[in-house]
Coordinates of C-alpha atoms in Angstrom, one line a residue:
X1 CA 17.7 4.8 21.9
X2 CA 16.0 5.3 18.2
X3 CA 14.4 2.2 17.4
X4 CA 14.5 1.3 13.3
X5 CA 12.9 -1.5 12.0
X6 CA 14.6 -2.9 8.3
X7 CA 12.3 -4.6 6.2
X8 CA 13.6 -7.4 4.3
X9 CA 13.1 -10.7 2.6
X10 CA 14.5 -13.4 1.1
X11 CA 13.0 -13.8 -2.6
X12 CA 16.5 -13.7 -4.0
X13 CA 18.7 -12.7 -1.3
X14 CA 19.9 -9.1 -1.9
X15 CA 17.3 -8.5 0.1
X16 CA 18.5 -9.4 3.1
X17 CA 22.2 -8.6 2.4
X18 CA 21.4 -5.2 1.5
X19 CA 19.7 -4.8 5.3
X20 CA 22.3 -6.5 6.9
X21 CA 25.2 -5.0 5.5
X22 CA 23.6 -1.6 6.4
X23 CA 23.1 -2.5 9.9
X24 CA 26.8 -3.4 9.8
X25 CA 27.5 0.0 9.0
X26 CA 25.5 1.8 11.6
X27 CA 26.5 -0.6 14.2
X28 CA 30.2 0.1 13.3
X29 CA 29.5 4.0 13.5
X30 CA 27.9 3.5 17.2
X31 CA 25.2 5.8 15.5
X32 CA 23.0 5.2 18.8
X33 CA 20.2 3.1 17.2
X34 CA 18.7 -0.2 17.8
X35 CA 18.2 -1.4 14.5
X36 CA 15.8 -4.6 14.2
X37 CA 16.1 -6.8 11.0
X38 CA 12.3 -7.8 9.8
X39 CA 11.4 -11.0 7.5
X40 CA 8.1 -9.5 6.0
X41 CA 7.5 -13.2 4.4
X42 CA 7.6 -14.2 8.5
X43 CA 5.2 -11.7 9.5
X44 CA 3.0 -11.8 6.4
X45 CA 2.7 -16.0 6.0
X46 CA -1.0 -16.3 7.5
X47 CA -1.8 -14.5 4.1
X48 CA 0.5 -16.3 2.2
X49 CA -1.5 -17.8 -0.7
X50 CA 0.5 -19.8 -2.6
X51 CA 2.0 -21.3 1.0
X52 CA -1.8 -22.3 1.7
X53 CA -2.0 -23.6 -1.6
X54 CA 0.7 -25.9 -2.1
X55 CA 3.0 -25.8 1.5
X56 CA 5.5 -23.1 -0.6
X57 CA 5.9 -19.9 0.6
X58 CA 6.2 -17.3 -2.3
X59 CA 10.0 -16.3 -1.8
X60 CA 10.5 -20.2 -1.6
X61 CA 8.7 -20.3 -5.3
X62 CA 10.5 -17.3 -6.6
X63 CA 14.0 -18.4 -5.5
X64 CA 13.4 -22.2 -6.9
X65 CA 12.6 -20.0 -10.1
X66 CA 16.0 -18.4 -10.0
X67 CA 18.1 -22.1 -9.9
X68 CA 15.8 -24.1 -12.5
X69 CA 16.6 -20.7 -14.8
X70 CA 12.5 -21.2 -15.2
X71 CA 12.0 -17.4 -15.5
X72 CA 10.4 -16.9 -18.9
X73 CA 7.0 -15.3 -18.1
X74 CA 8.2 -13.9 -15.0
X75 CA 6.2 -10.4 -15.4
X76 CA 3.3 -11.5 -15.8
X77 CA 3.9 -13.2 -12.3
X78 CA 4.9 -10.0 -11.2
X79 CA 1.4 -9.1 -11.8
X80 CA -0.6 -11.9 -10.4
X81 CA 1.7 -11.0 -7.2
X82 CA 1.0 -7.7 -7.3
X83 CA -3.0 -8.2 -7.9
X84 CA -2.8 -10.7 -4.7
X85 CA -1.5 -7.7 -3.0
X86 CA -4.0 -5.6 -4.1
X87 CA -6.6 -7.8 -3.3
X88 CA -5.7 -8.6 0.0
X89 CA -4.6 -5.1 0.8
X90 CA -6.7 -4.5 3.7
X91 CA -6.0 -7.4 5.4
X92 CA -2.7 -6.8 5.2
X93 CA -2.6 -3.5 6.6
X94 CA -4.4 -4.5 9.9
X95 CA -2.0 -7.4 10.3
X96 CA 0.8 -4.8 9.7
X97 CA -1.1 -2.3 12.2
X98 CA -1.3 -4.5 15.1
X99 CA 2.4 -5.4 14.5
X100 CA 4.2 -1.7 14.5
X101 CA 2.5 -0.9 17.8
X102 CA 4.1 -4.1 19.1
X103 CA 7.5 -3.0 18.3
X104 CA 6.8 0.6 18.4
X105 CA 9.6 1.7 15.6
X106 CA 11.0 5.1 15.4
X107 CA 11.3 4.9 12.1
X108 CA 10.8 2.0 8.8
X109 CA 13.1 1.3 6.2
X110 CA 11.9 -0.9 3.4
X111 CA 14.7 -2.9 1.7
X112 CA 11.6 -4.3 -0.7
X113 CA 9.3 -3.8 -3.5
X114 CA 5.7 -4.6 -4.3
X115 CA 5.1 -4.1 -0.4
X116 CA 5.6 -0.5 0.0
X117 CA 1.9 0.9 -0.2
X118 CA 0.8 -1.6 2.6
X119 CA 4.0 -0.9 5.0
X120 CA 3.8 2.8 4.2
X121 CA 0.0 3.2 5.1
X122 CA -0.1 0.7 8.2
X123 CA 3.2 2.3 9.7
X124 CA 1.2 5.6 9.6
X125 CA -1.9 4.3 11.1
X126 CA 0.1 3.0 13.5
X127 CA 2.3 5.5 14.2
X128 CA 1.3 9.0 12.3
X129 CA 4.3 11.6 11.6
X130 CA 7.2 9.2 11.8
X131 CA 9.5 8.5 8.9
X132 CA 9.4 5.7 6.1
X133 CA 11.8 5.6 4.2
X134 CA 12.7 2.9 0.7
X135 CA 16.0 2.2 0.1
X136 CA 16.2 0.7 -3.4
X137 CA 18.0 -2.4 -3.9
X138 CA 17.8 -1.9 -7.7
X139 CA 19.4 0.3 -10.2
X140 CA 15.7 1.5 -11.1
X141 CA 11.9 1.0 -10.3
X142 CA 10.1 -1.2 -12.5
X143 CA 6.7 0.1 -13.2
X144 CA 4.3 -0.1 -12.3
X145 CA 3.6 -0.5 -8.4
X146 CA 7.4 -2.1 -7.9
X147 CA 9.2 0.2 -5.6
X148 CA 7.7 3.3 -6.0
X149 CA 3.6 3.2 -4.4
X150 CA 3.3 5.7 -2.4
X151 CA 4.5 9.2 -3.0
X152 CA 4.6 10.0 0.6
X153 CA 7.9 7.9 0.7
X154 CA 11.6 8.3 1.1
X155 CA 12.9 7.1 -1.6
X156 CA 17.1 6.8 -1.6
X157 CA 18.5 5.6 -4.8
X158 CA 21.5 4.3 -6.6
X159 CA 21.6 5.8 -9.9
X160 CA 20.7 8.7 -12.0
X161 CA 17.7 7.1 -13.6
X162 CA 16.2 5.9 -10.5
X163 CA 16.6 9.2 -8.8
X164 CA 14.7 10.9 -11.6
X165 CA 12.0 8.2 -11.9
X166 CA 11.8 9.5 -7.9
X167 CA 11.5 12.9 -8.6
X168 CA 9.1 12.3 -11.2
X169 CA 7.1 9.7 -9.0
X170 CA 7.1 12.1 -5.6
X171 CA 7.1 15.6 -7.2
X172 CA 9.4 16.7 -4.4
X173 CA 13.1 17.0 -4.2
X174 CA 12.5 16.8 -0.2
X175 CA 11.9 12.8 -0.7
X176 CA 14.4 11.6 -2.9
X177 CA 18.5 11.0 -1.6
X178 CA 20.9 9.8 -3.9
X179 CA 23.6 7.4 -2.7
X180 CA 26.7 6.5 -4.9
X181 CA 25.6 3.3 -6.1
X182 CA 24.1 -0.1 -4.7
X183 CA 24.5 -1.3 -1.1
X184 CA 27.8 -3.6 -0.6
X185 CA 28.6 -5.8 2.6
X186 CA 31.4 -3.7 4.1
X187 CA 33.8 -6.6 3.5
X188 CA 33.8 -5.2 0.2
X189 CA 36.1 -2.2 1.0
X190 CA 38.4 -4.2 2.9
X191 CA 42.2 -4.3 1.4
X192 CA 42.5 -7.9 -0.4
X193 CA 46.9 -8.6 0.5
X194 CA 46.7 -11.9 -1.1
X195 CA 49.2 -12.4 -3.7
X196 CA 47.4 -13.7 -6.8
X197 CA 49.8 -15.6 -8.4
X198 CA 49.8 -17.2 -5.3
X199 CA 46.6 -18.0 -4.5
X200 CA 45.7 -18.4 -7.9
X201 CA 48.1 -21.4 -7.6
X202 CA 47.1 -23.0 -5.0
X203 CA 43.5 -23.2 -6.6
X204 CA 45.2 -25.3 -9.4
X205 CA 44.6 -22.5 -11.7
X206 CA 47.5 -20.8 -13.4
X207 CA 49.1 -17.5 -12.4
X208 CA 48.9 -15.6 -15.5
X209 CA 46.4 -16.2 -17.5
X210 CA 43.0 -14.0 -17.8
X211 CA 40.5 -15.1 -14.8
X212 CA 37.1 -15.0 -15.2
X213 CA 34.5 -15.3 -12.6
X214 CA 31.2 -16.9 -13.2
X215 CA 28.4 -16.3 -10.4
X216 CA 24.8 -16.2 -10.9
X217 CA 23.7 -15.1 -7.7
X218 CA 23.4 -17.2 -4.3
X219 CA 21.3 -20.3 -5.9
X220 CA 23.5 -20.7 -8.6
X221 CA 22.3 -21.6 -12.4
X222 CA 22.9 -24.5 -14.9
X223 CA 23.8 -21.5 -17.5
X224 CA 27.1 -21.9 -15.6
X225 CA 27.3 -25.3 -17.0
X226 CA 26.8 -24.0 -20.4
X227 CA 29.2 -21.0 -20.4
X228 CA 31.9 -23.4 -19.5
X229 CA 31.0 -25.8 -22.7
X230 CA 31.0 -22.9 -24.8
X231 CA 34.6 -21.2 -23.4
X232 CA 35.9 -24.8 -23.6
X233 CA 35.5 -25.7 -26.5
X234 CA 37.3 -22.7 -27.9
X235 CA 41.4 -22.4 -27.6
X236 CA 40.9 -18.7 -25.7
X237 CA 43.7 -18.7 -23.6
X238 CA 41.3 -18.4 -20.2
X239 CA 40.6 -19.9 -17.0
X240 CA 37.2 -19.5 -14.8
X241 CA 36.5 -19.5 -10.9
X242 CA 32.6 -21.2 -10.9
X243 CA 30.5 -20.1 -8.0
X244 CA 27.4 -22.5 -7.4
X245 CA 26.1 -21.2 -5.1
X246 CA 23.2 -23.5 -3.4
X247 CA 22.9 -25.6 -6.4
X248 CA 24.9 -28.4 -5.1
X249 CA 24.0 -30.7 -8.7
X250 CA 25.2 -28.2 -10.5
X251 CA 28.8 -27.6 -8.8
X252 CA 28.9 -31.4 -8.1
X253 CA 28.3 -32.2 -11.9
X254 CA 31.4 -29.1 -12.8
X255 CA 33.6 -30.8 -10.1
X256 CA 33.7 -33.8 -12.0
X257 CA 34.3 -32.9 -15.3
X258 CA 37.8 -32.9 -17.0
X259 CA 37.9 -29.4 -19.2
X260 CA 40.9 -27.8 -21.5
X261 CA 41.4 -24.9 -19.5
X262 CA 42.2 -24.7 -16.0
X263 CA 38.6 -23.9 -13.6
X264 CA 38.0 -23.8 -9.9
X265 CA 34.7 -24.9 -8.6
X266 CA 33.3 -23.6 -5.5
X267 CA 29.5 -23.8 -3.8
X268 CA 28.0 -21.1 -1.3
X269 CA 30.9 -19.1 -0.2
X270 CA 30.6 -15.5 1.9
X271 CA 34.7 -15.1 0.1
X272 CA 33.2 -13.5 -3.5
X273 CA 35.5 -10.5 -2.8
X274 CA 38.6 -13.0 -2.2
X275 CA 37.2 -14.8 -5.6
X276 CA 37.1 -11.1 -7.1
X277 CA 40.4 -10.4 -6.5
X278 CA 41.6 -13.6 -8.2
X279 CA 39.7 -12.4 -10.9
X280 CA 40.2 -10.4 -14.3
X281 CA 36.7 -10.1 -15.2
X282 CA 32.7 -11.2 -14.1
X283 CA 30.1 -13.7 -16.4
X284 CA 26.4 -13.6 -14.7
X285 CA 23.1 -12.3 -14.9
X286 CA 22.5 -8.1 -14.5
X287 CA 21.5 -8.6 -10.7
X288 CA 22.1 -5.6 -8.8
X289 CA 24.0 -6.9 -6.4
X290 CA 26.3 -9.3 -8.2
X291 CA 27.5 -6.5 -10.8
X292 CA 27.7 -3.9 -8.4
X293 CA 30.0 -5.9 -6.5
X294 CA 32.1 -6.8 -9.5
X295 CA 32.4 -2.7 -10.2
X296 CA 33.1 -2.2 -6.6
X297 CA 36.2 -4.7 -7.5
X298 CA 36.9 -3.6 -10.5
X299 CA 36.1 -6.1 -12.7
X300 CA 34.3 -5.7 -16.0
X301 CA 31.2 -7.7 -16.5
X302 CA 29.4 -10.0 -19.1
X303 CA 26.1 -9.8 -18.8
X304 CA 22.5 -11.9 -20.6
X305 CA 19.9 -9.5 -21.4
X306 CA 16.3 -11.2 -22.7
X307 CA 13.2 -12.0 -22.6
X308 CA 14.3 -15.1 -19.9
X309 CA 15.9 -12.1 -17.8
X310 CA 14.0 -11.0 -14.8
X311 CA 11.8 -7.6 -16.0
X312 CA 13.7 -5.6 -13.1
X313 CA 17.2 -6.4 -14.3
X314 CA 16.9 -5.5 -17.7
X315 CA 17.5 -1.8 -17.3
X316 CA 20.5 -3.2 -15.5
X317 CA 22.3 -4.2 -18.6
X318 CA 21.5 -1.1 -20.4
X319 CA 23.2 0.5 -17.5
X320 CA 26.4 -1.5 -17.7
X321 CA 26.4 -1.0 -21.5
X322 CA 25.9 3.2 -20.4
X323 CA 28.7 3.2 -18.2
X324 CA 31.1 1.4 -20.3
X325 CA 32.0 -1.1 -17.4
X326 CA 31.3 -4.3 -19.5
X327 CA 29.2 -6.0 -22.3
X328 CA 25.8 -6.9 -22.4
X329 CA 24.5 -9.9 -25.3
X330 CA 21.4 -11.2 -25.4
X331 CA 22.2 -14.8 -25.2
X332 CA 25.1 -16.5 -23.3
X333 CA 25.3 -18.6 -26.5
X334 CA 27.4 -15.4 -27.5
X335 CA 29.6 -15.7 -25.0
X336 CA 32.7 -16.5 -26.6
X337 CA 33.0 -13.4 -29.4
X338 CA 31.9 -11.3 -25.4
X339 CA 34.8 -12.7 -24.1
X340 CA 37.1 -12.5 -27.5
X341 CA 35.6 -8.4 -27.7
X342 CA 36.8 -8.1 -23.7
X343 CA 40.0 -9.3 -23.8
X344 CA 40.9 -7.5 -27.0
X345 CA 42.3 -3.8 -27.9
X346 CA 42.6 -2.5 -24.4
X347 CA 38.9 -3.3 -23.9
X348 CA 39.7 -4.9 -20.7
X349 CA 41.5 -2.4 -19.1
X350 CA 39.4 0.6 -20.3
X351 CA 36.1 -1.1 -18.4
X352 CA 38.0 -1.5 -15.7
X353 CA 39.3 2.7 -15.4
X354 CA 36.0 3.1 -16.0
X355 CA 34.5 0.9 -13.1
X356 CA 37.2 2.1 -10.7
X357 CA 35.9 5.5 -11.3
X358 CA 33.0 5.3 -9.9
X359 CA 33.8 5.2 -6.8
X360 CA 30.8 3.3 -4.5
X361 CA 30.3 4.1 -1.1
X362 CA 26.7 3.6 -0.7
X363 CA 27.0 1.6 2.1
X364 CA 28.9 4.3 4.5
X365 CA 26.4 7.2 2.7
X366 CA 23.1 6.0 3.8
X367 CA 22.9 6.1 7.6
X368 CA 23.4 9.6 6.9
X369 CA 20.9 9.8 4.7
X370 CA 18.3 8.2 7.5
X371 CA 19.6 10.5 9.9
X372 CA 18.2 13.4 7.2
X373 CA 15.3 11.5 7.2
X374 CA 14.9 10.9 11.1
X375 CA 16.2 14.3 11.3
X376 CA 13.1 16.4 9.6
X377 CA 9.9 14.2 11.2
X378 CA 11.5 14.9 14.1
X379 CA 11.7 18.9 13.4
X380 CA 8.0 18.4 12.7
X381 CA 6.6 16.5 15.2
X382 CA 7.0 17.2 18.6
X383 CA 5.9 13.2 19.9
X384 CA 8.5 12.1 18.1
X385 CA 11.2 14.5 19.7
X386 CA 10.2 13.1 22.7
X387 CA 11.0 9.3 21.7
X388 CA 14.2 9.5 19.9
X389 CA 17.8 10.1 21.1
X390 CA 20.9 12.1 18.7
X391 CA 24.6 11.3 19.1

């Protein structure tokens, strides 16, 4: 059995989702690997200075970040994270060492940035000749030193401009894949039967009107609060499903409130693509994951583009704005001429071709793209032949 360690965390979420969903996927193939999910943070909290500091560990900081909306400044943080790093590289790669000849992988797969160097160059101490491999989780690399360290990796991306970042990064066409997009939880591609009218109705929303859906990611954001001030206080014939995710005093404070037009208010839920299919179009910040699941459904998006957003989702917006598959302002204080400029002249339903067209099937595409991987150290290395087992 080919052993594969995923590398994940949880600064954010998409992290993880991004591994786990792909495990789904090989799992549901019976491609004959035993693929372990590993928390880097876990492995990596001894060295953890802000945890030794203050009792926070850094994904802890960075995802309190996220639901305060206290991201202004946020690369230059990058940085200081990325010096940290630097500084404690060695260190890092000898607690990484002693930790791949525990598990003894068959191959690495890093679902995260700013690590990369360090899990590249321990895993071939460790092991020398067998495959690492990055799968980015974001529609580019962010330089410097975000995804893209070591030109020895893999690198499998989601987009055009990532791929040629890769190229140009690597130099080699032998270490760049291109999938069709972002990964998606496989629930994503399942047929939604519900009737909408239906289910729209028994949400106490009503069963014709344009349905908007407002998520800012799994800890939720008080810039939901706002967007709904804004929509109602205008007489746009609307009505929005609010996801809250984690931030329970935010959904608590929208659940109470009396508004014009009809809303729905929901917390942490694993049903976005139910919520999705209730839905006409998507309001939240460029994260990867949250838009690419709103193309995947078909729904065009409203995105915030500024000096507030998070350095690696800018290019995001720019992308939604290339592709014609929504709008991007640079303040959701504008979001009522976004929503007027959606829902008018066939905008709506031109985003929306446009979204269906593309067609994402990332999720399915990139055990393949492993195998390739797996595939060629193999060819090269004659230990490794030894160790791993096709289907």
């Amino acid at each position: 059995m080919t052993r594969v360690q995923f590398v994940f965390f949880d600064a954010g979420g998409g992290h993880r989702s991004a591994a786990t969903a792909l495990k789904l996927a090989i799992d549901s193939r019976q491609i004959p690997w035993d693929v372990e999910l590993m928390n880097l943070q876990e492995e990596l909290d001894k060295l953890d200075i802000l945890r030794r500091l203050t009792g926070i560990r850094i994904q802890e900081a960075y995802n309190s970040m996220l639901r305060s909306g206290w991201t202004l400044g946020s690369a230059q943080l990058l940085k200081v994270l990325q010096g940290t790093i630097w500084v404690h590289h060695p260190l890092l790669v000898k607690l990484l060492v002693k930790y791949w000849k525990t598990v003894s992988p068959d191959m690495v797969v890093s679902f995260v940035p700013h690590f990369n160097r360090v899990l590249a160059e321990s895993f071939e101490i460790a092991f020398p000749g067998r495959p690492f491999a990055t799968v980015l989780t974001d529609l580019a690399n962010y330089p410097p030193d975000f995804w893209m360290e070591q030109p020895e990796q893999n690198f499998i991306c989601g987009t055009d401009f990532a791929e040629r970042q890769a190229l140009e990064f690597t130099g080699s066409r032998e270490r760049v894949f291109r999938a069709s997009g972002m990964i998606l939880h496989p629930r994503f591609y399942e047929p939604q039967t519900a009737d909408r009218a239906a289910a729209r109705t028994a949400l106490g929303l009503g069963t014709n009107l344009p349905t908007g859906l407002v998520l800012f990611g799994g800890f939720g954001s008080s810039a939901i609060e706002r967007i709904v001030d804004q929509l109602d206080a205008t007489e746009l014939p609307i009505q929005l499903i609010l996801i809250c995710g984690r931030n329970e005093e935010v959904r608590e404070r929208l659940a109470a409130r009396a508004t014009r037009m009809p809303i729905f208010v929901e917390g942490f839920t694993r049903e976005i693509p139910y919520y999705m299919h209730l839905s006409d179009f998507f309001i939240g910040k460029p994260g990867p994951g949250s838009v690419s699941e709103a193309i995947a459904m078909q729904l065009p998006v409203i995105v915030e583009c500024n000096a507030w957003t998070l350095p690696q989702e800018r290019y995001n917006a720019t992308w939604v704005t290339e592709n014609q598959v929504g709008i991007s302002v640079k303040s959701f204080k504008n979001i009522v001429p976004a929503v007027e400029r959606l829902l008018s002249d066939g905008t709506l339903e031109r985003f929306r071709a446009n979204a269906a067209a593309m067609n994402n099937r990332a999720v399915f595409e990139i055990p393949d793209l492993l195998q390739q991987i797996l595939e060629r150290s193999v060819a090269a290395s004659p230990v490794l032949a030894k160790a791993v087992e096709w289907s």
